[in-house]
Amino acid sequence: STEQSCWFAFLSHRSFSIMSDLDISLLDNKNPPFLKYQGQDSYFGDDPPLSEGVGYLVVLGFGALFSIFTTILVFLNQYFGAKGEITSEHFNTAGRMIKTGLTASVIVSQWTWAATLLQSSNVAWAYGVSGPFWYASGATIQVLLFGVLAINLKKVAPSAHTVAEIVNARWGTAAHLTFLFFCFCANIIVTSMLLLGGAATVEALTGVDYRLASFLIPWGVILYTASGGLQATFLASYIHTVIIFGVLITMVFLVYIKFYSSDQIYDYLEQTVSFSDTFCKAYFFDKDEGKTFFEAGSYACGPVSGNRDGSYLTMLSSDGLMFGIINIVGNFGTVFVDQSYWQSAIAARPSSAAKGYLLGGICWFAIPFSLATSLGLASTALMLPISSDEAGSGLVPPAVATELLGDAGAALILVMLFMAIVSTGSAESIAVSSLIAYDIYREYINPNASGGQILFVSRVVIV
């Protein structure tokens, strides 16, 4: 219509006049890629960056590889290390002799969910630098406090297998069943979030159906957890943590050293929030339909609502603070009611339990904070056309990684995500099997159960 044509002409002229006033060095196709994505309403669109074959390779190939490798390590340790057959006690507690370093690595691995990698960058995209801080600090407090609890746990209940056993011994059946219910709820919620969030991201990156991915991902975990128990979980978690930190360091290096610098990212972030609403509407403009698709908060352009001076580089963010409060309160439940954390404390040496949790909590802080302040802030600094829907789906890290490294970047994020899913998944599997074997089977079904029967029930539950 005539009205649409006039509106388009005005925006095009306005966009050109605004762009002509900017520093031309900022408007090339590389640093940052303003013009390359002008008029694009999403980064990935309808086409995933990787093929389905890559998705199946990661989900099935890596699952089988780690399952075989971890199982071999367990059998080697059985014949050359601890020696002897795996008993129900060893299966569920790993001999209660895990040292500080392995305890710390398994805490890092258990607490690194898919959301740790994806949601942390989303809050950086939405709130700026306050988002990564509140995400990381809001989830580190609980692990550090649990280290204090681990000291008393080893002192007052040295032979316990589960948190519900301790509650039963102290407060009786009613409290035991109540805590058992909450433990199962925590495990179901965490496992569901891991699988569904991870599968949805696998689908977005590779096109593999999320329902099929949800079914296939756990199988690699099931095989080595059922064969080696908690010890296999600890060994696998160490390997997973090494890979996660390797990809993390690579991404930080790429953003702040190889492609850009901290000064450049800082300047680009200041540039992003300096744009007016008129410029943003002209930049995110659909020429075919003759109208803008920009709305405040839907893309990284212009001042940030709720932040001081609209800046990404301030800790004074009302929305960021609200997220931090919710994050702190909510994470107390997912740590203190999750049997996997109690099980790690039970498996640790008395002298290593508290130190392992303190070290693990500090090391874990680096993962969401570093990833979000590199990939998350880079997404807004480079003004990539990541929509709020894409950011909410966890596509900020793969978008920036793809921008920097192409398909290889998306593949690295996919591998990192898979490591996070399977490491936490194995811990949740052994946690549920311990609860059912000791707190349901031995407590209410067969009080005189032998070690062999408890071991059998534990393995059946995992599968």
C-alpha positions as semicolon CSV with decimal commas, in nm:
position;residue;x (nm);y (nm);z (nm)
1;S;0,000;0,000;0,000
2;T;0,097;0,367;-0,028
3;E;0,127;0,394;0,351
4;Q;0,364;0,095;0,371
5;S;0,576;0,231;0,084
6;C;0,610;0,567;0,257
7;W;0,702;0,395;0,587
8;F;0,962;0,180;0,413
9;A;1,108;0,480;0,232
10;F;1,129;0,675;0,557
11;L;1,300;0,392;0,746
12;S;1,540;0,322;0,462
13;H;1,636;0,687;0,441
14;R;1,655;0,715;0,821
15;S;1,865;0,399;0,845
16;F;2,106;0,528;0,579
17;S;2,135;0,870;0,743
18;I;2,202;0,718;1,086
19;M;2,456;0,471;0,949
20;S;2,636;0,744;0,763
21;D;2,694;0,924;1,094
22;L;2,857;0,617;1,255
23;D;3,219;0,516;1,247
24;I;3,253;0,332;0,915
25;S;3,516;0,098;1,064
26;L;3,242;-0,052;1,280
27;L;3,010;-0,114;0,988
28;D;3,209;-0,356;0,775
29;N;3,111;-0,721;0,742
30;K;3,351;-0,846;1,005
31;N;3,390;-0,625;1,313
32;P;3,108;-0,643;1,413
33;P;2,891;-0,795;1,136
34;F;2,625;-0,523;1,126
35;L;2,552;-0,513;0,755
36;K;2,582;-0,888;0,699
37;Y;2,273;-0,960;0,911
38;Q;2,068;-0,648;0,845
39;G;1,703;-0,740;0,793
40;Q;1,749;-1,097;0,922
41;D;1,491;-1,199;1,184
42;S;1,679;-1,497;1,331
43;Y;2,030;-1,634;1,331
44;F;1,968;-1,998;1,243
45;G;1,634;-1,960;1,066
46;D;1,468;-2,291;0,980
47;D;1,790;-2,469;0,883
48;P;2,004;-2,625;1,159
49;P;2,376;-2,549;1,129
50;L;2,477;-2,917;1,148
51;S;2,348;-3,224;0,967
52;E;2,148;-3,502;1,130
53;G;2,448;-3,731;1,082
54;V;2,656;-3,516;1,316
55;G;2,376;-3,530;1,574
56;Y;2,361;-3,909;1,564
57;L;2,741;-3,929;1,570
58;V;2,758;-3,727;1,892
59;V;2,458;-3,887;2,063
60;L;2,534;-4,249;1,969
61;G;2,906;-4,238;1,889
62;F;3,019;-4,045;2,194
63;G;2,776;-4,238;2,413
64;A;2,916;-4,572;2,300
65;L;3,276;-4,448;2,317
66;F;3,251;-4,323;2,674
67;S;3,050;-4,623;2,781
68;I;3,318;-4,864;2,654
69;F;3,610;-4,654;2,778
70;T;3,464;-4,608;3,128
71;T;3,373;-4,977;3,157
72;I;3,731;-5,073;3,065
73;L;3,865;-4,834;3,331
74;V;3,636;-4,990;3,593
75;F;3,754;-5,343;3,510
76;L;4,119;-5,237;3,503
77;N;4,075;-5,079;3,845
78;Q;3,900;-5,393;3,966
79;Y;4,192;-5,619;3,874
80;F;4,490;-5,388;3,923
81;G;4,363;-5,138;4,179
82;A;4,101;-5,220;4,442
83;K;4,084;-5,587;4,336
84;G;3,794;-5,815;4,419
85;E;3,434;-5,826;4,296
86;I;3,201;-5,527;4,299
87;T;2,973;-5,553;4,604
88;S;2,654;-5,359;4,672
89;E;2,847;-5,142;4,917
90;H;3,118;-5,062;4,663
91;F;2,861;-5,018;4,384
92;N;2,672;-4,747;4,577
93;T;2,951;-4,580;4,776
94;A;3,270;-4,640;4,568
95;G;3,440;-4,775;4,880
96;R;3,400;-4,441;5,069
97;M;3,763;-4,358;4,985
98;I;3,741;-4,097;4,704
99;K;4,008;-3,827;4,736
100;T;3,973;-3,448;4,717
101;G;4,047;-3,396;4,346
102;L;3,806;-3,660;4,219
103;T;3,538;-3,539;4,462
104;A;3,578;-3,183;4,331
105;S;3,564;-3,292;3,967
106;V;3,247;-3,495;4,021
107;I;3,079;-3,199;4,196
108;V;3,168;-2,978;3,897
109;S;3,036;-3,245;3,663
110;Q;2,710;-3,305;3,855
111;W;2,633;-2,934;3,888
112;T;2,704;-2,862;3,519
113;W;2,362;-2,911;3,365
114;A;2,258;-2,826;3,012
115;A;2,113;-2,506;3,161
116;T;2,455;-2,417;3,305
117;L;2,591;-2,386;2,954
118;L;2,284;-2,251;2,776
119;Q;2,077;-2,049;3,025
120;S;2,382;-1,864;3,163
121;S;2,450;-1,716;2,820
122;N;2,080;-1,637;2,781
123;V;2,082;-1,421;3,096
124;A;2,399;-1,249;2,968
125;W;2,213;-1,177;2,642
126;A;1,915;-1,042;2,837
127;Y;2,066;-0,862;3,140
128;G;2,432;-0,804;3,052
129;V;2,722;-0,874;3,285
130;S;2,500;-0,903;3,595
131;G;2,332;-1,213;3,450
132;P;2,643;-1,436;3,447
133;F;2,741;-1,316;3,795
134;W;2,404;-1,393;3,950
135;Y;2,378;-1,725;3,769
136;A;2,723;-1,842;3,882
137;S;2,724;-1,702;4,236
138;G;2,359;-1,792;4,293
139;A;2,436;-2,159;4,231
140;T;2,779;-2,176;4,398
141;I;2,660;-2,079;4,748
142;Q;2,469;-2,405;4,794
143;V;2,763;-2,628;4,702
144;L;2,998;-2,438;4,935
145;L;2,747;-2,468;5,223
146;F;2,701;-2,837;5,150
147;G;3,073;-2,878;5,216
148;V;3,005;-2,778;5,578
149;L;2,726;-3,034;5,594
150;A;2,956;-3,301;5,450
151;I;3,187;-3,269;5,754
152;N;2,906;-3,358;5,995
153;L;2,773;-3,624;5,761
154;K;3,099;-3,820;5,778
155;K;3,103;-3,772;6,156
156;V;2,747;-3,866;6,260
157;A;2,654;-4,114;5,983
158;P;2,976;-4,279;5,858
159;S;2,796;-4,591;5,730
160;A;2,495;-4,423;5,565
161;H;2,410;-4,485;5,199
162;T;2,139;-4,221;5,137
163;V;2,004;-3,902;5,294
164;A;1,670;-4,076;5,347
165;E;1,843;-4,341;5,563
166;I;1,973;-4,066;5,791
167;V;1,627;-3,907;5,816
168;N;1,470;-4,246;5,893
169;A;1,718;-4,316;6,173
170;R;1,658;-3,974;6,329
171;W;1,287;-3,900;6,275
172;G;1,115;-4,225;6,179
173;T;0,893;-4,356;5,900
174;A;0,673;-4,051;5,835
175;A;0,970;-3,818;5,783
176;H;1,148;-4,091;5,585
177;L;0,863;-4,122;5,335
178;T;0,834;-3,742;5,310
179;F;1,203;-3,696;5,230
180;L;1,192;-3,994;4,994
181;F;0,911;-3,824;4,801
182;F;1,103;-3,498;4,772
183;C;1,421;-3,681;4,670
184;F;1,238;-3,855;4,386
185;C;1,077;-3,527;4,280
186;A;1,417;-3,357;4,265
187;N;1,567;-3,643;4,063
188;I;1,274;-3,653;3,819
189;I;1,278;-3,275;3,766
190;V;1,656;-3,260;3,716
191;T;1,663;-3,559;3,481
192;S;1,365;-3,432;3,280
193;M;1,521;-3,089;3,246
194;L;1,851;-3,241;3,136
195;L;1,699;-3,467;2,875
196;L;1,436;-3,231;2,735
197;G;1,661;-2,924;2,735
198;G;1,951;-3,114;2,584
199;A;1,735;-3,292;2,327
200;A;1,572;-2,964;2,220
201;T;1,914;-2,810;2,163
202;V;2,033;-3,118;1,973
203;E;1,726;-3,081;1,750
204;A;1,793;-2,709;1,694
205;L;2,159;-2,772;1,606
206;T;2,127;-3,092;1,399
207;G;1,762;-3,152;1,313
208;V;1,746;-3,481;1,507
209;D;1,394;-3,520;1,647
210;Y;1,396;-3,424;2,016
211;R;1,187;-3,730;2,111
212;L;1,437;-3,965;1,951
213;A;1,729;-3,774;2,107
214;S;1,564;-3,798;2,450
215;F;1,543;-4,176;2,407
216;L;1,897;-4,228;2,274
217;I;2,102;-3,999;2,502
218;P;2,058;-4,200;2,827
219;W;2,175;-4,534;2,684
220;G;2,545;-4,458;2,696
221;V;2,502;-4,350;3,058
222;I;2,300;-4,659;3,150
223;L;2,560;-4,906;3,025
224;Y;2,864;-4,788;3,220
225;T;2,665;-4,686;3,532
226;A;2,499;-5,027;3,554
227;S;2,832;-5,207;3,515
228;G;3,052;-4,997;3,744
229;G;2,819;-4,810;3,977
230;L;2,926;-4,493;4,155
231;Q;3,294;-4,548;4,080
232;A;3,222;-4,553;3,705
233;T;3,025;-4,230;3,748
234;F;3,322;-4,068;3,919
235;L;3,568;-4,178;3,650
236;A;3,340;-4,067;3,366
237;S;3,268;-3,736;3,537
238;Y;3,638;-3,656;3,554
239;I;3,672;-3,710;3,176
240;H;3,357;-3,508;3,107
241;T;3,482;-3,219;3,322
242;V;3,815;-3,212;3,135
243;I;3,635;-3,187;2,799
244;I;3,394;-2,917;2,924
245;F;3,680;-2,703;3,054
246;G;3,874;-2,762;2,731
247;V;3,590;-2,625;2,516
248;L;3,531;-2,343;2,766
249;I;3,893;-2,224;2,754
250;T;3,885;-2,248;2,374
251;M;3,579;-2,022;2,351
252;V;3,720;-1,762;2,591
253;F;4,045;-1,760;2,393
254;L;3,863;-1,716;2,061
255;V;3,644;-1,428;2,180
256;Y;3,895;-1,227;2,382
257;I;4,228;-1,307;2,215
258;K;4,206;-1,452;1,864
259;F;3,913;-1,264;1,705
260;Y;3,849;-0,973;1,939
261;S;3,984;-0,818;2,259
262;S;3,822;-0,711;2,584
263;D;3,850;-0,348;2,469
264;Q;3,672;-0,423;2,142
265;I;3,391;-0,617;2,310
266;Y;3,352;-0,331;2,560
267;D;3,328;-0,074;2,281
268;Y;3,082;-0,288;2,083
269;L;2,858;-0,331;2,390
270;E;2,856;0,046;2,439
271;Q;2,778;0,085;2,068
272;T;2,486;-0,162;2,085
273;V;2,305;0,026;2,363
274;S;2,367;0,365;2,198
275;F;2,136;0,287;1,907
276;S;1,798;0,456;1,908
277;D;1,465;0,280;1,868
278;T;1,440;0,427;1,517
279;F;1,774;0,279;1,415
280;C;1,682;-0,064;1,556
281;K;1,352;-0,064;1,368
282;A;1,532;0,030;1,049
283;Y;1,802;-0,234;1,104
284;F;1,552;-0,514;1,177
285;F;1,333;-0,434;0,878
286;D;1,168;-0,685;0,645
287;K;1,194;-0,538;0,294
288;D;0,962;-0,802;0,147
289;E;0,675;-0,724;0,383
290;G;0,765;-0,358;0,413
291;K;0,758;-0,345;0,793
292;T;0,990;-0,376;1,090
293;F;0,988;-0,683;1,313
294;F;1,184;-0,517;1,596
295;E;1,034;-0,486;1,943
296;A;1,221;-0,373;2,254
297;G;1,371;-0,682;2,420
298;S;1,325;-0,906;2,117
299;Y;1,677;-0,841;1,982
300;A;2,003;-0,703;2,121
301;C;1,971;-0,345;2,001
302;G;1,931;-0,029;2,202
303;P;1,930;0,028;2,581
304;V;1,861;-0,264;2,817
305;S;1,537;-0,224;3,010
306;G;1,589;-0,221;3,389
307;N;1,965;-0,161;3,370
308;R;2,134;0,157;3,487
309;D;2,189;0,383;3,184
310;G;2,054;0,094;2,973
311;S;2,403;-0,061;2,979
312;Y;2,508;-0,425;2,948
313;L;2,813;-0,341;3,161
314;T;2,644;-0,262;3,493
315;M;2,565;-0,470;3,800
316;L;2,272;-0,236;3,876
317;S;2,007;-0,438;3,694
318;S;1,662;-0,484;3,849
319;D;1,576;-0,784;3,631
320;G;1,921;-0,934;3,690
321;L;1,881;-0,895;4,068
322;M;1,537;-1,057;4,059
323;F;1,681;-1,348;3,861
324;G;1,963;-1,378;4,118
325;I;1,722;-1,402;4,411
326;I;1,511;-1,667;4,237
327;N;1,825;-1,857;4,138
328;I;1,966;-1,862;4,492
329;V;1,641;-1,974;4,657
330;G;1,555;-2,236;4,396
331;N;1,898;-2,398;4,389
332;F;1,892;-2,481;4,760
333;G;1,626;-2,740;4,682
334;T;1,811;-2,890;4,387
335;V;2,128;-2,942;4,594
336;F;2,014;-3,031;4,946
337;V;1,733;-3,264;4,835
338;D;1,929;-3,428;4,553
339;Q;2,063;-3,767;4,663
340;S;2,354;-3,746;4,416
341;Y;2,525;-3,473;4,625
342;W;2,480;-3,670;4,946
343;Q;2,614;-3,977;4,770
344;S;2,927;-3,793;4,661
345;A;2,985;-3,680;5,020
346;I;2,929;-4,036;5,142
347;A;3,180;-4,170;4,889
348;A;3,451;-3,919;4,983
349;R;3,717;-3,977;5,245
350;P;3,642;-3,804;5,578
351;S;3,940;-3,572;5,525
352;S;3,841;-3,498;5,163
353;A;3,464;-3,440;5,176
354;A;3,455;-3,073;5,279
355;K;3,766;-2,977;5,079
356;G;3,627;-3,150;4,769
357;Y;3,299;-2,956;4,787
358;L;3,472;-2,622;4,848
359;L;3,715;-2,678;4,561
360;G;3,438;-2,810;4,334
361;G;3,213;-2,510;4,405
362;I;3,490;-2,262;4,325
363;C;3,587;-2,446;4,005
364;W;3,224;-2,471;3,894
365;F;3,177;-2,092;3,926
366;A;3,415;-2,048;3,632
367;I;3,201;-2,247;3,389
368;P;2,878;-2,042;3,365
369;F;3,051;-1,712;3,440
370;S;3,329;-1,751;3,182
371;L;3,107;-1,900;2,913
372;A;2,838;-1,635;2,954
373;T;3,078;-1,341;2,972
374;S;3,247;-1,460;2,653
375;L;2,980;-1,610;2,425
376;G;2,683;-1,443;2,592
377;L;2,821;-1,089;2,587
378;A;2,975;-1,141;2,242
379;S;2,629;-1,215;2,101
380;T;2,507;-0,869;2,203
381;A;2,836;-0,694;2,125
382;L;2,830;-0,828;1,767
383;M;2,455;-0,763;1,739
384;L;2,388;-1,110;1,600
385;P;2,021;-1,144;1,496
386;I;1,941;-1,382;1,782
387;S;1,572;-1,348;1,864
388;S;1,439;-1,373;2,220
389;D;1,284;-1,711;2,127
390;E;1,621;-1,843;2,009
391;A;1,792;-1,710;2,323
392;G;1,527;-1,874;2,540
393;S;1,589;-2,203;2,358
394;G;1,957;-2,190;2,455
395;L;2,093;-2,102;2,111
396;V;2,314;-1,809;2,217
397;P;2,635;-2,016;2,268
398;P;2,603;-2,216;1,942
399;A;2,519;-1,897;1,749
400;V;2,836;-1,718;1,861
401;A;3,047;-2,033;1,823
402;T;2,912;-2,075;1,468
403;E;2,988;-1,710;1,393
404;L;3,350;-1,757;1,507
405;L;3,432;-2,109;1,383
406;G;3,153;-2,210;1,147
407;D;3,016;-2,563;1,177
408;A;3,313;-2,663;1,395
409;G;3,200;-2,414;1,659
410;A;2,848;-2,554;1,668
411;A;2,991;-2,907;1,692
412;L;3,212;-2,808;1,988
413;I;2,913;-2,664;2,174
414;L;2,715;-2,979;2,095
415;V;2,992;-3,202;2,236
416;M;3,019;-2,980;2,545
417;L;2,643;-3,000;2,595
418;F;2,644;-3,379;2,557
419;M;2,918;-3,406;2,821
420;A;2,709;-3,200;3,063
421;I;2,398;-3,411;3,006
422;V;2,557;-3,754;3,045
423;S;2,773;-3,661;3,345
424;T;2,478;-3,534;3,549
425;G;2,257;-3,811;3,410
426;S;2,485;-4,087;3,540
427;A;2,491;-3,928;3,887
428;E;2,111;-3,905;3,892
429;S;2,080;-4,269;3,778
430;I;2,295;-4,407;4,059
431;A;2,121;-4,175;4,308
432;V;1,775;-4,311;4,224
433;S;1,899;-4,671;4,227
434;S;2,042;-4,622;4,578
435;L;1,718;-4,471;4,706
436;I;1,510;-4,758;4,571
437;A;1,757;-5,032;4,675
438;Y;1,816;-4,913;5,032
439;D;1,512;-4,702;5,124
440;I;1,236;-4,900;4,955
441;Y;1,359;-5,253;4,882
442;R;1,568;-5,315;5,195
443;E;1,356;-5,099;5,425
444;Y;1,003;-5,207;5,332
445;I;1,016;-5,510;5,098
446;N;1,306;-5,732;5,207
447;P;1,468;-5,619;5,535
448;N;1,701;-5,923;5,530
449;A;1,823;-5,858;5,176
450;S;2,173;-5,982;5,097
451;G;2,441;-5,772;4,929
452;G;2,388;-5,960;4,605
453;Q;2,015;-5,888;4,605
454;I;2,069;-5,517;4,674
455;L;2,327;-5,504;4,392
456;F;2,082;-5,674;4,155
457;V;1,802;-5,431;4,241
458;S;2,040;-5,133;4,197
459;R;2,138;-5,245;3,848
460;V;1,781;-5,324;3,743
461;V;1,665;-4,977;3,854
462;I;1,941;-4,806;3,653
463;V;1,843;-4,994;3,338
